[in-house]
Coordinates of N, CA, C and O in Angstrom, one line a residue:
M22 N 88.3 104.9 83.0 CA 89.5 104.8 83.7 C 90.6 105.8 83.1 O 90.6 106.0 81.9
T23 N 91.5 106.2 83.9 CA 92.6 107.0 83.4 C 93.7 106.1 82.9 O 93.7 104.9 83.1
K24 N 94.6 106.7 82.2 CA 95.7 106.0 81.6 C 96.5 105.3 82.7 O 96.9 104.1 82.6
G25 N 96.8 106.0 83.8 CA 97.5 105.4 84.9 C 96.8 104.2 85.5 O 97.4 103.3 85.9
Q26 N 95.5 104.3 85.7 CA 94.7 103.2 86.2 C 94.8 102.0 85.3 O 94.9 100.9 85.8
I27 N 94.7 102.2 84.0 CA 94.8 101.1 83.1 C 96.1 100.5 83.1 O 96.3 99.2 83.1
E28 N 97.2 101.3 83.1 CA 98.5 100.8 83.2 C 98.8 100.0 84.5 O 99.4 98.9 84.4
S29 N 98.2 100.4 85.6 CA 98.3 99.7 86.8 C 97.6 98.4 86.8 O 98.1 97.3 87.2
K30 N 96.4 98.4 86.2 CA 95.6 97.1 86.1 C 96.3 96.1 85.2 O 96.3 94.9 85.4
L31 N 96.9 96.6 84.1 CA 97.6 95.8 83.2 C 98.8 95.2 83.9 O 99.1 94.0 83.7
S32 N 99.5 96.0 84.7 CA 100.7 95.4 85.4 C 100.2 94.3 86.4 O 100.9 93.3 86.4
E33 N 99.1 94.5 87.0 CA 98.6 93.4 87.9 C 98.3 92.2 87.1 O 98.6 91.1 87.6
A34 N 97.6 92.3 86.0 CA 97.2 91.2 85.2 C 98.4 90.4 84.6 O 98.5 89.2 84.6
I35 N 99.4 91.2 84.2 CA 100.6 90.6 83.6 C 101.4 89.9 84.8 O 102.0 88.8 84.6
S36 N 101.5 90.5 85.9 CA 102.2 89.9 87.1 C 101.5 88.5 87.4 O 102.2 87.5 87.6
K37 N 100.2 88.5 87.4 CA 99.4 87.3 87.7 C 99.7 86.3 86.6 O 99.9 85.1 86.9
F38 N 99.7 86.7 85.4 CA 100.0 85.8 84.2 C 101.4 85.2 84.4 O 101.6 84.0 84.3
E39 N 102.4 86.0 84.8 CA 103.8 85.5 85.0 C 103.8 84.4 86.1 O 104.5 83.4 85.9
I40 N 103.1 84.7 87.2 CA 103.1 83.7 88.3 C 102.4 82.4 87.8 O 103.0 81.3 88.0
E41 N 101.3 82.5 87.2 CA 100.6 81.3 86.8 C 101.2 80.6 85.6 O 101.2 79.3 85.6
Q42 N 101.7 81.3 84.6 CA 102.2 80.6 83.4 C 103.7 80.4 83.4 O 104.2 79.4 82.8
M43 N 104.5 81.2 84.1 CA 105.9 81.1 84.1 C 106.5 80.6 85.4 O 107.7 80.3 85.5
G44 N 105.7 80.5 86.4 CA 106.1 79.9 87.7 C 106.7 80.9 88.7 O 107.0 80.6 89.8
R45 N 106.8 82.2 88.3 CA 107.4 83.2 89.2 C 107.0 84.5 88.7 O 107.0 84.8 87.5
G46 N 106.7 85.4 89.6 CA 106.3 86.8 89.3 C 107.5 87.7 89.4 O 108.5 87.3 90.0
P47 N 107.4 88.9 88.9 CA 108.6 89.8 89.0 C 108.6 90.5 90.3 O 107.6 90.6 91.0
E48 N 109.8 91.0 90.7 CA 109.9 91.8 91.9 C 109.3 93.2 91.6 O 108.7 93.8 92.5
K49 N 109.5 93.7 90.4 CA 108.9 95.0 90.0 C 108.3 94.9 88.6 O 108.9 94.2 87.8
I50 N 107.3 95.7 88.3 CA 106.7 95.7 87.0 C 106.2 97.1 86.7 O 105.6 97.7 87.6
R51 N 106.4 97.5 85.5 CA 105.8 98.8 85.1 C 105.3 98.7 83.7 O 105.9 98.1 82.8
T52 N 104.1 99.2 83.5 CA 103.5 99.2 82.2 C 103.3 100.6 81.7 O 102.9 101.5 82.4
T53 N 103.6 100.8 80.4 CA 103.4 102.1 79.7 C 102.6 101.9 78.5 O 102.9 101.0 77.7
I54 N 101.6 102.8 78.3 CA 100.8 102.8 77.1 C 101.3 104.0 76.2 O 101.4 105.1 76.7
F55 N 101.6 103.7 75.0 CA 102.0 104.7 74.0 C 101.3 104.5 72.7 O 101.6 103.5 72.0
Q56 N 100.2 105.2 72.5 CA 99.4 105.1 71.3 C 98.8 103.7 71.2 O 98.0 103.3 72.0
D57 N 99.3 102.9 70.2 CA 98.8 101.6 70.0 C 99.8 100.5 70.5 O 99.7 99.3 70.2
L58 N 100.7 100.9 71.4 CA 101.7 100.0 71.9 C 101.7 100.0 73.5 O 101.6 101.0 74.1
I59 N 101.7 98.8 74.0 CA 101.7 98.5 75.4 C 103.1 97.9 75.7 O 103.5 96.9 75.1
I60 N 103.9 98.6 76.6 CA 105.2 98.1 76.9 C 105.2 97.7 78.4 O 104.8 98.6 79.2
I61 N 105.6 96.5 78.7 CA 105.7 96.1 80.1 C 107.1 95.7 80.4 O 107.8 95.0 79.7
R62 N 107.6 96.3 81.5 CA 109.0 96.0 81.9 C 109.0 95.4 83.2 O 108.4 95.9 84.2
L63 N 109.5 94.1 83.3 CA 109.6 93.3 84.5 C 111.0 93.2 85.0 O 111.9 93.0 84.2
K64 N 111.2 93.5 86.3 CA 112.5 93.3 86.9 C 112.5 92.2 87.9 O 111.5 92.0 88.6
G65 N 113.6 91.5 88.0 CA 113.7 90.5 89.1 C 112.8 89.3 88.8 O 112.2 88.8 89.8
F66 N 112.8 88.8 87.6 CA 111.9 87.7 87.3 C 112.7 86.3 87.2 O 112.1 85.3 87.2
L67 N 114.0 86.4 87.2 CA 114.8 85.2 87.1 C 114.9 84.4 88.4 O 115.0 85.0 89.5
S68 N 114.8 83.1 88.4 CA 114.9 82.3 89.6 C 116.4 82.2 90.0 O 117.3 82.6 89.2
V69 N 116.7 81.7 91.1 CA 118.0 81.5 91.6 C 118.8 80.6 90.6 O 120.0 80.9 90.3
S70 N 118.2 79.6 90.2 CA 118.8 78.6 89.3 C 119.1 79.3 88.0 O 120.2 79.1 87.4
E71 N 118.2 80.1 87.5 CA 118.5 80.8 86.2 C 119.6 81.8 86.3 O 120.4 82.0 85.4
K72 N 119.7 82.5 87.5 CA 120.8 83.4 87.7 C 122.1 82.7 87.6 O 123.1 83.2 87.1
R73 N 122.2 81.5 88.2 CA 123.4 80.7 88.1 C 123.7 80.3 86.7 O 124.9 80.3 86.3
L74 N 122.7 79.8 86.0 CA 122.9 79.4 84.6 C 123.4 80.6 83.7 O 124.2 80.4 82.8
A75 N 123.0 81.8 84.1 CA 123.3 83.0 83.3 C 124.8 83.4 83.4 O 125.2 84.4 82.8
Q76 N 125.5 82.6 84.1 CA 126.9 83.0 84.3 C 127.8 82.5 83.2 O 129.0 82.8 83.2
N77 N 127.3 81.8 82.2 CA 128.1 81.4 81.0 C 127.2 81.4 79.8 O 126.0 81.5 79.9
K78 N 127.9 81.4 78.6 CA 127.2 81.6 77.4 C 126.1 80.6 77.1 O 125.0 80.9 76.7
D79 N 126.4 79.3 77.3 CA 125.5 78.2 77.1 C 124.3 78.4 78.0 O 123.1 78.1 77.6
G80 N 124.5 78.8 79.2 CA 123.4 78.9 80.1 C 122.5 80.1 79.7 O 121.2 80.0 79.8
I81 N 123.0 81.2 79.2 CA 122.3 82.3 78.7 C 121.4 81.9 77.6 O 120.2 82.2 77.5
E82 N 122.0 81.2 76.6 CA 121.2 80.7 75.5 C 120.1 79.8 75.9 O 119.0 79.8 75.4
L83 N 120.3 78.9 76.9 CA 119.3 78.0 77.4 C 118.2 78.7 78.0 O 117.0 78.5 77.7
I84 N 118.5 79.7 78.9 CA 117.4 80.5 79.5 C 116.6 81.2 78.5 O 115.3 81.2 78.5
K85 N 117.2 81.8 77.5 CA 116.5 82.5 76.4 C 115.6 81.6 75.7 O 114.4 81.9 75.4
K86 N 116.1 80.4 75.3 CA 115.3 79.4 74.6 C 114.1 79.0 75.4 O 112.9 78.9 74.9
V87 N 114.3 78.6 76.6 CA 113.2 78.1 77.5 C 112.2 79.2 77.7 O 111.0 79.0 77.6
R88 N 112.6 80.4 78.1 CA 111.7 81.5 78.3 C 110.9 81.9 77.1 O 109.7 82.2 77.2
T89 N 111.5 81.8 75.9 CA 110.8 82.1 74.7 C 109.8 81.1 74.4 O 108.6 81.4 74.1
A90 N 110.1 79.8 74.6 CA 109.2 78.7 74.4 C 108.0 78.8 75.4 O 106.8 78.6 75.0
L91 N 108.3 79.1 76.6 CA 107.2 79.2 77.6 C 106.3 80.4 77.2 O 105.0 80.3 77.3
F92 N 106.8 81.5 76.8 CA 106.1 82.7 76.4 C 105.2 82.4 75.2 O 104.0 82.7 75.2
E93 N 105.8 81.7 74.2 CA 105.0 81.4 73.0 C 103.9 80.4 73.3 O 102.8 80.6 72.8
N94 N 104.1 79.5 74.2 CA 103.0 78.5 74.5 C 101.9 79.1 75.3 O 100.8 78.6 75.4
A95 N 102.2 80.2 76.0 CA 101.2 80.9 76.9 C 100.7 82.2 76.3 O 100.0 83.0 76.9
R96 N 101.0 82.4 75.0 CA 100.6 83.7 74.3 C 99.1 84.0 74.4 O 98.7 85.1 74.7
N97 N 98.2 82.9 74.3 CA 96.8 83.2 74.3 C 96.4 83.6 75.7 O 95.5 84.5 75.9
E98 N 97.0 83.1 76.8 CA 96.7 83.5 78.1 C 97.1 84.9 78.4 O 96.4 85.7 79.0
L99 N 98.3 85.3 77.8 CA 98.7 86.7 78.0 C 97.7 87.6 77.3 O 97.4 88.7 77.9
E100 N 97.3 87.3 76.1 CA 96.4 88.2 75.4 C 95.1 88.3 76.1 O 94.5 89.3 76.2
E101 N 94.6 87.2 76.7 CA 93.4 87.2 77.5 C 93.5 88.1 78.7 O 92.6 88.8 79.2
A102 N 94.7 88.0 79.4 CA 95.0 88.9 80.5 C 94.9 90.4 80.2 O 94.3 91.2 80.9
V103 N 95.4 90.7 79.0 CA 95.3 92.1 78.5 C 93.9 92.5 78.2 O 93.4 93.5 78.7
K104 N 93.2 91.6 77.5 CA 91.8 91.9 77.2 C 90.9 92.0 78.4 O 89.8 92.6 78.3
S105 N 91.3 91.3 79.5 CA 90.4 91.4 80.7 C 90.5 92.8 81.3 O 89.6 93.2 82.1
V106 N 91.5 93.6 80.9 CA 91.6 95.0 81.4 C 91.1 96.0 80.4 O 90.5 97.0 80.8
I107 N 91.4 95.8 79.1 CA 91.1 96.8 78.1 C 90.6 96.1 76.9 O 91.2 95.1 76.4
D108 N 89.5 96.7 76.3 CA 88.9 96.1 75.1 C 89.6 96.5 73.9 O 89.4 97.5 73.2
V109 N 90.6 95.6 73.5 CA 91.4 95.9 72.3 C 91.6 94.5 71.5 O 91.5 93.5 72.2
N110 N 91.9 94.6 70.3 CA 92.4 93.4 69.5 C 93.9 93.5 69.5 O 94.4 94.5 69.1
I111 N 94.5 92.4 69.8 CA 96.0 92.4 69.8 C 96.5 91.9 68.4 O 96.1 90.9 67.9
I112 N 97.4 92.7 67.8 CA 97.9 92.4 66.5 C 99.2 91.5 66.7 O 99.3 90.6 66.0
S113 N 100.0 91.9 67.6 CA 101.2 91.1 67.8 C 101.8 91.3 69.2 O 101.5 92.3 69.9
T114 N 102.6 90.3 69.7 CA 103.3 90.4 71.0 C 104.7 90.0 70.8 O 105.1 89.2 70.0
Y115 N 105.6 90.7 71.6 CA 107.0 90.4 71.5 C 107.5 90.3 73.0 O 107.0 90.9 73.9
S116 N 108.6 89.6 73.1 CA 109.2 89.4 74.5 C 110.7 89.1 74.3 O 111.1 88.4 73.4
D117 N 111.4 89.7 75.2 CA 112.9 89.4 75.3 C 113.3 89.5 76.8 O 112.7 90.3 77.5
V118 N 114.3 88.8 77.1 CA 114.9 88.8 78.5 C 116.3 89.2 78.4 O 117.0 89.0 77.5
S119 N 116.7 89.9 79.5 CA 118.1 90.2 79.7 C 118.6 89.5 80.9 O 118.2 89.7 82.0
T120 N 119.5 88.5 80.6 CA 120.1 87.7 81.7 C 121.1 88.6 82.5 O 121.4 88.3 83.6
K121 N 121.6 89.6 81.9 CA 122.6 90.5 82.5 C 121.9 91.4 83.6 O 122.4 91.5 84.7
T122 N 120.7 91.9 83.3 CA 120.1 92.8 84.2 C 118.9 92.1 85.0 O 118.4 92.7 85.9
G123 N 118.5 91.0 84.5 CA 117.4 90.3 85.1 C 116.1 90.9 84.8 O 115.1 90.9 85.6
E124 N 116.0 91.6 83.6 CA 114.8 92.2 83.2 C 114.2 91.5 82.0 O 114.8 90.8 81.3
K125 N 112.9 91.7 81.8 CA 112.1 91.2 80.7 C 111.3 92.3 80.2 O 110.7 93.1 80.9
I126 N 111.2 92.4 78.8 CA 110.4 93.4 78.2 C 109.3 92.7 77.4 O 109.7 91.7 76.6
I127 N 108.1 93.1 77.5 CA 107.0 92.5 76.7 C 106.4 93.7 75.9 O 106.1 94.8 76.5
G128 N 106.3 93.6 74.6 CA 105.7 94.6 73.8 C 104.4 94.1 73.2 O 104.5 92.9 72.7
I129 N 103.4 94.8 73.2 CA 102.1 94.4 72.7 C 101.6 95.5 71.7 O 101.4 96.6 72.2
V130 N 101.3 95.1 70.5 CA 100.8 96.1 69.5 C 99.3 95.7 69.4 O 98.9 94.6 69.2
V131 N 98.4 96.8 69.5 CA 97.0 96.6 69.4 C 96.4 97.4 68.2 O 97.2 98.1 67.6
D132 N 95.2 97.2 68.0 CA 94.5 97.7 66.7 C 94.0 99.1 66.8 O 93.3 99.6 65.9
Q133 N 94.3 99.8 67.9 CA 93.8 101.2 68.1 C 94.8 102.0 68.9 O 95.6 101.5 69.7
N134 N 94.7 103.3 68.8 CA 95.4 104.2 69.6 C 94.7 104.3 71.0 O 93.6 105.0 71.1
I135 N 95.2 103.7 71.9 CA 94.5 103.6 73.3 C 94.4 105.0 73.9 O 93.5 105.3 74.5
E136 N 95.5 105.8 73.7 CA 95.6 107.1 74.4 C 94.5 108.0 73.9 O 94.1 108.9 74.7
E137 N 94.0 107.9 72.7 CA 93.0 108.8 72.2 C 91.7 108.9 73.1 O 91.1 109.9 73.2
N138 N 91.3 107.7 73.7 CA 90.1 107.6 74.4 C 90.3 107.6 75.9 O 89.3 107.3 76.6
L139 N 91.4 108.0 76.4 CA 91.7 108.0 77.8 C 91.7 109.4 78.4 O 92.0 110.4 77.8
I140 N 91.5 109.4 79.7 CA 91.6 110.6 80.6 C 93.0 110.6 81.1 O 93.5 109.6 81.5
D141 N 93.6 111.8 81.1 CA 95.0 111.9 81.6 C 94.9 111.9 83.1 O 95.2 111.5 84.0

């Protein structure tokens, strides 16, 4: 597979993960592979209720805590979704949400330079 094909398949797998584990999928998703790093950017993933909560500081903190807890509890499923597309060992995963822009970033560090073995 080419780099673009793998990035597309990873986007599909992560979108499915978001729907199954977080209850809602993103409006847009883009995955980028850079050496041993996979970066996934999700847009439009907040629910209507979360958007309302994000209008004050306490609501923002609550959204971040809940989303972090959900992500941590589903970490194994996320890693399996990645491994279903590409044969790598995952070293670490990171996630953060922006209640201001309605975006989420997921960073995944793997044990190899993925780009070395790919076709452009």
